[in-house]
Short mmCIF file of C-alpha atoms and ligand atoms in Angstrom, two decimals:
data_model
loop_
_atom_site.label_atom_id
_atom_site.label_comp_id
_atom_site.label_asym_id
_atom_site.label_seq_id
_atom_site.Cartn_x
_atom_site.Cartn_y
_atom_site.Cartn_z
CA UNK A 1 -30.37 119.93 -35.60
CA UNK A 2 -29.49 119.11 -32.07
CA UNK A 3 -25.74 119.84 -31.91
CA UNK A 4 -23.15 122.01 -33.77
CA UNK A 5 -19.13 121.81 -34.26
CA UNK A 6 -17.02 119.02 -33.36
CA UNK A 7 -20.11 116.77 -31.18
CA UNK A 8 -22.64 116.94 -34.51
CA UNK A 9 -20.02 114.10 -35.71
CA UNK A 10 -19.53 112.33 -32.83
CA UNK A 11 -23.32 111.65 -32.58
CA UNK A 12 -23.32 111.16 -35.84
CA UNK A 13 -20.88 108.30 -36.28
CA UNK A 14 -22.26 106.95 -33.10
CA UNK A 15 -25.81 106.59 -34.14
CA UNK A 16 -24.87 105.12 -37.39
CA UNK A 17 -21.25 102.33 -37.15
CA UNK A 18 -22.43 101.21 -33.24
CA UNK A 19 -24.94 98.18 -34.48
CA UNK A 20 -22.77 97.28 -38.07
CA UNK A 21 -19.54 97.53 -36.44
CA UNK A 22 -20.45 95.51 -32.92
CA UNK A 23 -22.08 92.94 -34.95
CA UNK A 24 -19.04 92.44 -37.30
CA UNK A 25 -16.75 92.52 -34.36
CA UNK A 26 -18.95 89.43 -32.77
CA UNK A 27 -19.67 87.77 -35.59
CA UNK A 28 -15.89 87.57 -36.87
CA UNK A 29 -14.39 84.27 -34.70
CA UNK A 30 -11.33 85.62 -37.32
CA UNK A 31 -10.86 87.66 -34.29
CA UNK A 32 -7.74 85.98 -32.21
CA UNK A 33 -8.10 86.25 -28.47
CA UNK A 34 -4.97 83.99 -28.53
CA UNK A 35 -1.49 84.30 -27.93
CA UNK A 36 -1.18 84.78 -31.77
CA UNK A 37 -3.43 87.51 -32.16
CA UNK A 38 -1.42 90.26 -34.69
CA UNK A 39 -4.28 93.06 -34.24
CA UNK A 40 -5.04 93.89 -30.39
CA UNK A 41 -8.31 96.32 -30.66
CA UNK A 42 -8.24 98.73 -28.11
CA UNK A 43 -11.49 101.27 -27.89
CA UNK A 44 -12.12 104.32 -26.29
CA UNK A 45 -14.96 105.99 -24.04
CA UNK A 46 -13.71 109.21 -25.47
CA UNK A 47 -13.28 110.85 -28.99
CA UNK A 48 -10.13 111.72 -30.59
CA UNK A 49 -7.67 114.12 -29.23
CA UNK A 50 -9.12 113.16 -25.65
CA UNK A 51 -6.95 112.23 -22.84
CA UNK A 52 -7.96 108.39 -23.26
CA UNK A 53 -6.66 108.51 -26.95
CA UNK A 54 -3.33 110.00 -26.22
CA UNK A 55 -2.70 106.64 -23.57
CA UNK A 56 -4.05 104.35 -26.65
CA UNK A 57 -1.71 106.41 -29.37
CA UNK A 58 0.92 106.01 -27.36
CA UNK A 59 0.35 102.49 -25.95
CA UNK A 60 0.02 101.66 -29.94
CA UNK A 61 3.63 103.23 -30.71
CA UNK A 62 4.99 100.89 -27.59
CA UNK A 63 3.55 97.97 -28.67
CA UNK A 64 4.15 97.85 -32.20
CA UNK A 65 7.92 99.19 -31.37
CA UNK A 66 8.31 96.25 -28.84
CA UNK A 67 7.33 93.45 -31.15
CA UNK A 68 8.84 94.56 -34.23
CA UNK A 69 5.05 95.17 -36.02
CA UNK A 70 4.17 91.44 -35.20
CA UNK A 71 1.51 93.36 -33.37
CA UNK A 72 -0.94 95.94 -35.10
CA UNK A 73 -2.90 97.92 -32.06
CA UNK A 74 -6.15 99.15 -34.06
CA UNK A 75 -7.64 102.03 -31.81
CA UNK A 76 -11.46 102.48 -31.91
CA UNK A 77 -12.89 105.90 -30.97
CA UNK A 78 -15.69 106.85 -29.08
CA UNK A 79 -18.49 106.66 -31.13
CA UNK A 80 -17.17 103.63 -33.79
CA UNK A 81 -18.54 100.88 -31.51
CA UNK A 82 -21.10 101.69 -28.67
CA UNK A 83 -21.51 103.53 -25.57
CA UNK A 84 -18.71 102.92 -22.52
CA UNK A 85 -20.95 99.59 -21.41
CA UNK A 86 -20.84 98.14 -24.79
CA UNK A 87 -17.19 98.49 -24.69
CA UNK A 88 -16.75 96.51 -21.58
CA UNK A 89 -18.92 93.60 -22.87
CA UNK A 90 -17.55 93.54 -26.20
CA UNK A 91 -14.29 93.22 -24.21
CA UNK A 92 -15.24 90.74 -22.01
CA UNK A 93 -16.42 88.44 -24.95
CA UNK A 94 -13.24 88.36 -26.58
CA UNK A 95 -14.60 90.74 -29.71
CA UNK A 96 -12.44 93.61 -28.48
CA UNK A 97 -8.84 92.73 -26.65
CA UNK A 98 -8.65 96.38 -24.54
CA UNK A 99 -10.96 99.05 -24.11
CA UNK A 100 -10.95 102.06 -21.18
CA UNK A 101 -13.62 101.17 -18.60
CA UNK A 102 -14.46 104.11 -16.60
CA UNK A 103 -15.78 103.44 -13.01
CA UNK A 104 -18.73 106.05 -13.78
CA UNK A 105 -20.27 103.09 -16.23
CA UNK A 106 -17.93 100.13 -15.02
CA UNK A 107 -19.55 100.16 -11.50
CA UNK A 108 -22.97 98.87 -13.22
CA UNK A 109 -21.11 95.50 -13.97
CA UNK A 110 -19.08 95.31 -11.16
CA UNK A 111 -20.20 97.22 -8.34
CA UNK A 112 -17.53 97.71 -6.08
CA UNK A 113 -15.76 99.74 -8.89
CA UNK A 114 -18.26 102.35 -7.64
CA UNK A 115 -16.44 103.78 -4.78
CA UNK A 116 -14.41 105.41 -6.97
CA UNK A 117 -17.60 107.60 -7.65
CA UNK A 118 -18.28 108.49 -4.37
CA UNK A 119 -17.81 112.57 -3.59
CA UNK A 120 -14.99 113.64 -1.63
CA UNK A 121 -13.29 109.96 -1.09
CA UNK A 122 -10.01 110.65 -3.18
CA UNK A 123 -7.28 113.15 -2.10
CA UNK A 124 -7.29 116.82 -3.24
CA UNK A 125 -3.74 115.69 -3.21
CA UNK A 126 -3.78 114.14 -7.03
CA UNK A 127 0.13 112.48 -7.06
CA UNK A 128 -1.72 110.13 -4.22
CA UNK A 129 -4.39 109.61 -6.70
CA UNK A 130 -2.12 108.98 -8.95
CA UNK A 131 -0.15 106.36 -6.57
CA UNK A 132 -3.42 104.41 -5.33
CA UNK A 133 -4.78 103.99 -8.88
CA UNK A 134 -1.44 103.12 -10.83
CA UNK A 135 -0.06 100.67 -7.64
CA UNK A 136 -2.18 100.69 -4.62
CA UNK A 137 -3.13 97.34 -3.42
CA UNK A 138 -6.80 98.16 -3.43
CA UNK A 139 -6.87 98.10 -6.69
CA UNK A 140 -4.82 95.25 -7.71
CA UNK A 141 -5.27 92.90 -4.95
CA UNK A 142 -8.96 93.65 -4.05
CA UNK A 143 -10.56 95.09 -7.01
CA UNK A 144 -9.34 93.49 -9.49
CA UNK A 145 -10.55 90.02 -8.62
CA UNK A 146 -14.01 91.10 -9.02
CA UNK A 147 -13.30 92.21 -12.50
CA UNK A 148 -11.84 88.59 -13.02
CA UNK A 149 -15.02 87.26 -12.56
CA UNK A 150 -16.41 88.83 -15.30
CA UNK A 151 -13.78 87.65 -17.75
CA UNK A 152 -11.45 91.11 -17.48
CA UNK A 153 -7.99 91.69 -16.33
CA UNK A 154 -7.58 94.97 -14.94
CA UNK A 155 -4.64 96.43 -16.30
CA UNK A 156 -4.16 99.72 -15.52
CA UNK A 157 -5.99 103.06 -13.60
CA UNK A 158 -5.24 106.74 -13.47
CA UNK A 159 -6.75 110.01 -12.76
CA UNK A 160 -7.90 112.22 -15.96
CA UNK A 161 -8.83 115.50 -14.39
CA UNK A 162 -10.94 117.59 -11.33
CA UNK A 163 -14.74 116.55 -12.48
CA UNK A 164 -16.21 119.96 -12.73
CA UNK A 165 -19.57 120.74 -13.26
CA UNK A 166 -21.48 122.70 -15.89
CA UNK A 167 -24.74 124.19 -15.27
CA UNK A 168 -27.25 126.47 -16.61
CA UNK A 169 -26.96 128.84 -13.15
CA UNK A 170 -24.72 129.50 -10.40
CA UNK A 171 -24.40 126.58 -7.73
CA UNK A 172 -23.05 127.18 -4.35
CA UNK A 173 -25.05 125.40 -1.96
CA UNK A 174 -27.17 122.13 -1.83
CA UNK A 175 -30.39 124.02 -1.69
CA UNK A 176 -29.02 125.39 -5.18
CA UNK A 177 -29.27 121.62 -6.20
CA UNK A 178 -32.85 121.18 -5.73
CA UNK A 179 -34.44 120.09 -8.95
CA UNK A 180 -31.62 120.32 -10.99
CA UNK A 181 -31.29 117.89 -13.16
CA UNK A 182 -27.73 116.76 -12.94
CA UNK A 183 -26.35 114.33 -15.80
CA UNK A 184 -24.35 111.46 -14.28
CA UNK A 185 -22.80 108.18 -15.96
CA UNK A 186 -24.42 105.52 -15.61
CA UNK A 187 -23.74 103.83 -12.05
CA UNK A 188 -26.13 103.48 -9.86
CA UNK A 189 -24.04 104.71 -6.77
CA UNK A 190 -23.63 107.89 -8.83
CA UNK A 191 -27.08 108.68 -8.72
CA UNK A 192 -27.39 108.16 -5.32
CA UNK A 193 -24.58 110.20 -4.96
CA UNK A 194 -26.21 113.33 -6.43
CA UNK A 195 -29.10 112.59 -4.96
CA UNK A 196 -27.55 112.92 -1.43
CA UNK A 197 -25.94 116.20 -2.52
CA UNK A 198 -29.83 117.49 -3.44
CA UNK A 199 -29.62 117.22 -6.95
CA UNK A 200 -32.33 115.48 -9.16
CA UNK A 201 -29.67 113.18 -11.27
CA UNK A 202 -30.23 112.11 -14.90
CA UNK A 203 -28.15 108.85 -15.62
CA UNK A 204 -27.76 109.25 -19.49
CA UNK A 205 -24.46 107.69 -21.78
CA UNK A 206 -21.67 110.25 -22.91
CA UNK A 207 -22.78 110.86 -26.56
CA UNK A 208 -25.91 112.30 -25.75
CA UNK A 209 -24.97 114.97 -23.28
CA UNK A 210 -24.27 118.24 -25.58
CA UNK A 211 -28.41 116.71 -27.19
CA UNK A 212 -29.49 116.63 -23.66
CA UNK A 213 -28.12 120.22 -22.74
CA UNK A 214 -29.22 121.96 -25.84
CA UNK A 215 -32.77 120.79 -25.36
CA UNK A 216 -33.26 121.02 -21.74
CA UNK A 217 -33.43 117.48 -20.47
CA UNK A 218 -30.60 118.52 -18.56
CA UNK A 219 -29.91 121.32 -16.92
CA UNK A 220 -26.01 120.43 -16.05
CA UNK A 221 -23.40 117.78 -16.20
CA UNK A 222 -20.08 116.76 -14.54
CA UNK A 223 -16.84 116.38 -15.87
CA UNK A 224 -13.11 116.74 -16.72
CA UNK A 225 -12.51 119.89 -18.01
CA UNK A 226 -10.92 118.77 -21.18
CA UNK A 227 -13.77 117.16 -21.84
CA UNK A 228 -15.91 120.05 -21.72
CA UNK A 229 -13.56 121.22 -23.83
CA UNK A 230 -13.52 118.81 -26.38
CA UNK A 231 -17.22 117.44 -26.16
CA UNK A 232 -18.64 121.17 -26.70
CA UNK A 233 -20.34 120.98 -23.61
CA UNK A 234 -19.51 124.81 -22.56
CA UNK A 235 -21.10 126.22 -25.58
CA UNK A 236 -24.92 125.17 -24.13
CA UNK A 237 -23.56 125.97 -20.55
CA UNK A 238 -23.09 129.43 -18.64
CA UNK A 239 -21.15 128.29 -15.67
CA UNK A 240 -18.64 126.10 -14.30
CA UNK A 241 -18.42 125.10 -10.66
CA UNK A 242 -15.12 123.79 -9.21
CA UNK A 243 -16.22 121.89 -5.89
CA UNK A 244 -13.08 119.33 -5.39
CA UNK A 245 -15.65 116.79 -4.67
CA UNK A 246 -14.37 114.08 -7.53
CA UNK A 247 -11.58 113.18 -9.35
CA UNK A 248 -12.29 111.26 -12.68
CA UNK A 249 -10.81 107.95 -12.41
CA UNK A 250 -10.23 105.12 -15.14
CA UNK A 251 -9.01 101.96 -16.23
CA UNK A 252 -8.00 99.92 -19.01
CA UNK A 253 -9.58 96.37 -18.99
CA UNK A 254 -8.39 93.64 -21.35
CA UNK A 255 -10.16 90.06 -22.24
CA UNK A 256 -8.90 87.84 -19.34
CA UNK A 257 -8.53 85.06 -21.59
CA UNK A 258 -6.37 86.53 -23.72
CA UNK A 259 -4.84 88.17 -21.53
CA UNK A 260 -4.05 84.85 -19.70
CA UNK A 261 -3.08 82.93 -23.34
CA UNK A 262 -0.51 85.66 -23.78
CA UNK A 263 3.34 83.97 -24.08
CA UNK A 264 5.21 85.18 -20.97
CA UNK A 265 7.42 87.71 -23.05
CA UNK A 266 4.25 89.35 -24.74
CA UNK A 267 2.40 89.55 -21.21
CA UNK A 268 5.71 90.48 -19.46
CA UNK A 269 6.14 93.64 -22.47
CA UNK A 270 2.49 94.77 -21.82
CA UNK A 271 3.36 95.03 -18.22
CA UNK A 272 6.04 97.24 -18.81
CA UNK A 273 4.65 99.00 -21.67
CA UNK A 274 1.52 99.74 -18.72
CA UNK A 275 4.23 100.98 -16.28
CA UNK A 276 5.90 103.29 -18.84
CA UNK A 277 2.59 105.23 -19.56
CA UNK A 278 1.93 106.07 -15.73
CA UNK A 279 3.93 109.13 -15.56
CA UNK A 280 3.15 109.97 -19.55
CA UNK A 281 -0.54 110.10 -18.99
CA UNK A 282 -0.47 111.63 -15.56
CA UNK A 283 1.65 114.78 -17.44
CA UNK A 284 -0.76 114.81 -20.28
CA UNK A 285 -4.20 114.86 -18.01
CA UNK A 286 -2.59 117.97 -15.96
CA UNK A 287 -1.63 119.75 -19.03
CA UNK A 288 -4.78 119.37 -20.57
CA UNK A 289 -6.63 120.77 -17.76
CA UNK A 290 -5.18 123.99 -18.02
CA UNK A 291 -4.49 124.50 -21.65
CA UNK A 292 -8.42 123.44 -22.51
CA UNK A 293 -9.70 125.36 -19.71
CA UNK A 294 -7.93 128.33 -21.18
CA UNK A 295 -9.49 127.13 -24.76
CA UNK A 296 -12.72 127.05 -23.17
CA UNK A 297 -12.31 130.87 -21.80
CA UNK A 298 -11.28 132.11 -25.22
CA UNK A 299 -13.77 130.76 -27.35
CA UNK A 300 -16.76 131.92 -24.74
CA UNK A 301 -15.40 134.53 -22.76
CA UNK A 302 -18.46 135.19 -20.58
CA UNK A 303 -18.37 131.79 -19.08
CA UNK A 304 -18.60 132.17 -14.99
CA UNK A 305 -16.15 129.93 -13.66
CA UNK A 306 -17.23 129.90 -9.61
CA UNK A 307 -14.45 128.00 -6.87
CA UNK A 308 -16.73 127.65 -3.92
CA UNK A 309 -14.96 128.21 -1.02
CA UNK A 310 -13.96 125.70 1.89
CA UNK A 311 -17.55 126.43 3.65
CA UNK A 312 -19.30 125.65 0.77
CA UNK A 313 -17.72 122.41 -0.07
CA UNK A 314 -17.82 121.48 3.53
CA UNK A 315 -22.02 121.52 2.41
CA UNK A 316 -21.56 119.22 -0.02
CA UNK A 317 -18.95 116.99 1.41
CA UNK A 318 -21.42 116.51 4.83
CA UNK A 319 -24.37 115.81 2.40
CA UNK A 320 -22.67 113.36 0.41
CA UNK A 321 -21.55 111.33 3.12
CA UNK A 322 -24.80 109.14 3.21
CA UNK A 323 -23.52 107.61 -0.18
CA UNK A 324 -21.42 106.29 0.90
CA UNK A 325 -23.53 103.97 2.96
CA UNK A 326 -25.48 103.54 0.08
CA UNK A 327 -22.75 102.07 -1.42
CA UNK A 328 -22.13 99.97 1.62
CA UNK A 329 -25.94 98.89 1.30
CA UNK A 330 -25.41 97.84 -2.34
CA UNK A 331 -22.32 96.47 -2.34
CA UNK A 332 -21.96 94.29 0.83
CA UNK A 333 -19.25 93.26 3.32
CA UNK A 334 -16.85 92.93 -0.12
CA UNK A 335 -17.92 96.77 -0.69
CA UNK A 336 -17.22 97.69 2.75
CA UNK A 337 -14.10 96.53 2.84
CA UNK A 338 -12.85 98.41 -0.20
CA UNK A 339 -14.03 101.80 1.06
CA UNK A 340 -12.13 100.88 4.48
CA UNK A 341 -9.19 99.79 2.90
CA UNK A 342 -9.38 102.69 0.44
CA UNK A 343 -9.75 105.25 2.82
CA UNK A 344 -6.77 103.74 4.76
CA UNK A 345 -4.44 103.74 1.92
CA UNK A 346 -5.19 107.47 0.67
CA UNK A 347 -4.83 108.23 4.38
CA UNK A 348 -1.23 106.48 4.35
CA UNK A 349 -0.06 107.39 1.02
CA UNK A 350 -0.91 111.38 1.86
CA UNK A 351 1.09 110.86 4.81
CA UNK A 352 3.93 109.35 2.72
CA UNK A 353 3.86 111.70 0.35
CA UNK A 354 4.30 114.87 2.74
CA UNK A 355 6.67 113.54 4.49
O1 6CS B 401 -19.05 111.37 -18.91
C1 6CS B 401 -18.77 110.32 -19.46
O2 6CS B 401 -19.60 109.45 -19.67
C2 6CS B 401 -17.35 110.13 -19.97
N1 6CS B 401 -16.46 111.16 -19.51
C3 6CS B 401 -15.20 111.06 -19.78
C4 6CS B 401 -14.27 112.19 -19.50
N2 6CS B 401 -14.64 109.95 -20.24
C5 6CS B 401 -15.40 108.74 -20.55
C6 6CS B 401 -16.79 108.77 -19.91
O3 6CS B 401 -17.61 107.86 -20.53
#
């Protein structure tokens, strides 16, 4: 046995529906990606109960409400269909019509998503996060081209949480790093990233992280704290280290095409549908935080949760900031311009925001 509680049946499921269930979904043209499609399949990087199922459950209600049940939304957990880069390819050939495409895996398809993973670039300030994702022109007018060219529409981003880490000993500095093997998703830039902080980083999908931990292939992991909630993680972890170096950030992606073949009402009651969940989800990613972290504290009360101070993060933040011409390197002029423009906008919407 490699995992216990609540995870044991996420792998479970996972290791067993992923190949029978993708190759129905492909196989079955029955599938509209039309205007007249009744069922819209929306899947999830995340199991339920998670922040990404609460958008989809309540995206679902909206939906169905708005068009009277012409529409079914069928929502696919984490573990029903594949890992997070599945997801996005079964969504950008038409088998799935939405799925949440984090820019931890999303950046290996379309790399300029990956400034998004780079330490330290969002604000500690998280209603600006929440402002640049849901509206900012970054993401709408320069990002989301790139995603067009793969056959996605990006419809919508938000924040989910402070990534925190979880380790099997106490982390303050980046000499503390040093051969730790730190699990990251799967974009390149992300490795890089912990590498530049002095970490040795394991690239390795979501559903095999509490198997990893448990047998020692990794030594830590990064993440929202629900998730370390509701993934187990803290039961094969003694500490957690809050360094404010990343925000998790994701988005919903739909099939372009049928996105595009939508009739102007349906595509005009997604839109609004989209704009209605902003402040929802942004409410239910802050509550979460605390009430799991308190979960978390209750069920293993010996956990050491460590805040390193200003000094320390200042460590990581200097270390970190060769990723981000990393990024530059793999990502080009069209790269460079989104971390300019992104850093400009934060900048600007901080300022807005204080004022
Ligand atoms: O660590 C991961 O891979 C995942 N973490 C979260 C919180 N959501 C989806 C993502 O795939």
């Amino acid at each position: 046995m490699i995992s216990s509680g609540t995870n044991a049946g996420v792998l479970r499921r996972f290791g067993t529906a992923v190949v029978a269930t993708a190759a129905l979904l492909v196989g079955g043209t029955a599938l509209s990606t039309g205007a007249q499609a009744e069922t819209w399949r929306f899947a999830l990087e995340e199991i339920e109960g998670s922040v990404q199922d609460m958008y989809a459950q309540k995206f679902k209600e909206l939906v169905e409400q708005r068009t009277d049940g012409d529409v079914t939304v069928q929502v696919y957990p984490y573990g029903a269909l594949g890992t997070s880069q599945d997801l996005t390819e079964l969504t950008a050939n038409g088998s799935l019509q939405f799925t949440f495409a984090s820019p931890g895996h999303l950046a290996t398809m379309v790399p300029e998503m990956g400034v998004f993973n780079l330490p330290y670039i969002l604000s500690q300030n998280n209603e600006v996060n929440k402002q640049v994702l849901t509206e900012g022109d970054v993401v709408y007018n320069d990002l989301a081209p790139a995603l067009k060219d793969k056959n996605l529409k990006l419809v919508t981003m938000f924040p989910e949480g402070e990534m925190v880490w979880t380790a099997n000993k106490a982390i303050r500095s980046p000499e503390d790093m040093a051969g730790f093997k730190m699990r990251v998703m799967t974009s390149p830039i992300l490795t890089e990233a912990y590498r530049s902080m002095g970490a040795s980083p394991t690239p390795m999908p979501y559903g095999e992280v509490y198997g990893g931990l448990q047998l020692g292939q990794i030594d830590g992991q990064v993440n929202p704290i629900f998730a370390i909630e509701e993934m187990k993680f803290y039961e094969v972890q003694d500490y957690m280290i809050f360094a404010g170096q990343q925000q998790f950030t994701t988005s919903v992606v739909a099939n372009q095409t049928f996105y595009q073949g939508l009739p102007d009402e349906r595509r005009a009651m997604l839109d609004e549908v989209t704009t209605e969940l902003v402040d929802y989800i942004f409410k239910v990613q802050d509550q979460y935080a605390e009430e799991r972290l308190a979960k978390i504290k209750e069920a293993k009360p010996d956990i050491e949760v460590i805040e390193l101070s200003e000094e320390e993060r200042a460590a990581f933040r200097e270390r970190a900031m060769s990723a981000r011409d990393t990024f530059v390197e793999m990502t080009g002029d069209s790269g460079k311009e989104v971390l300019q423009a992104l850093q400009s906008e934060i900048t600007e919407t901080e300022q807005a925001v204080t004022d």
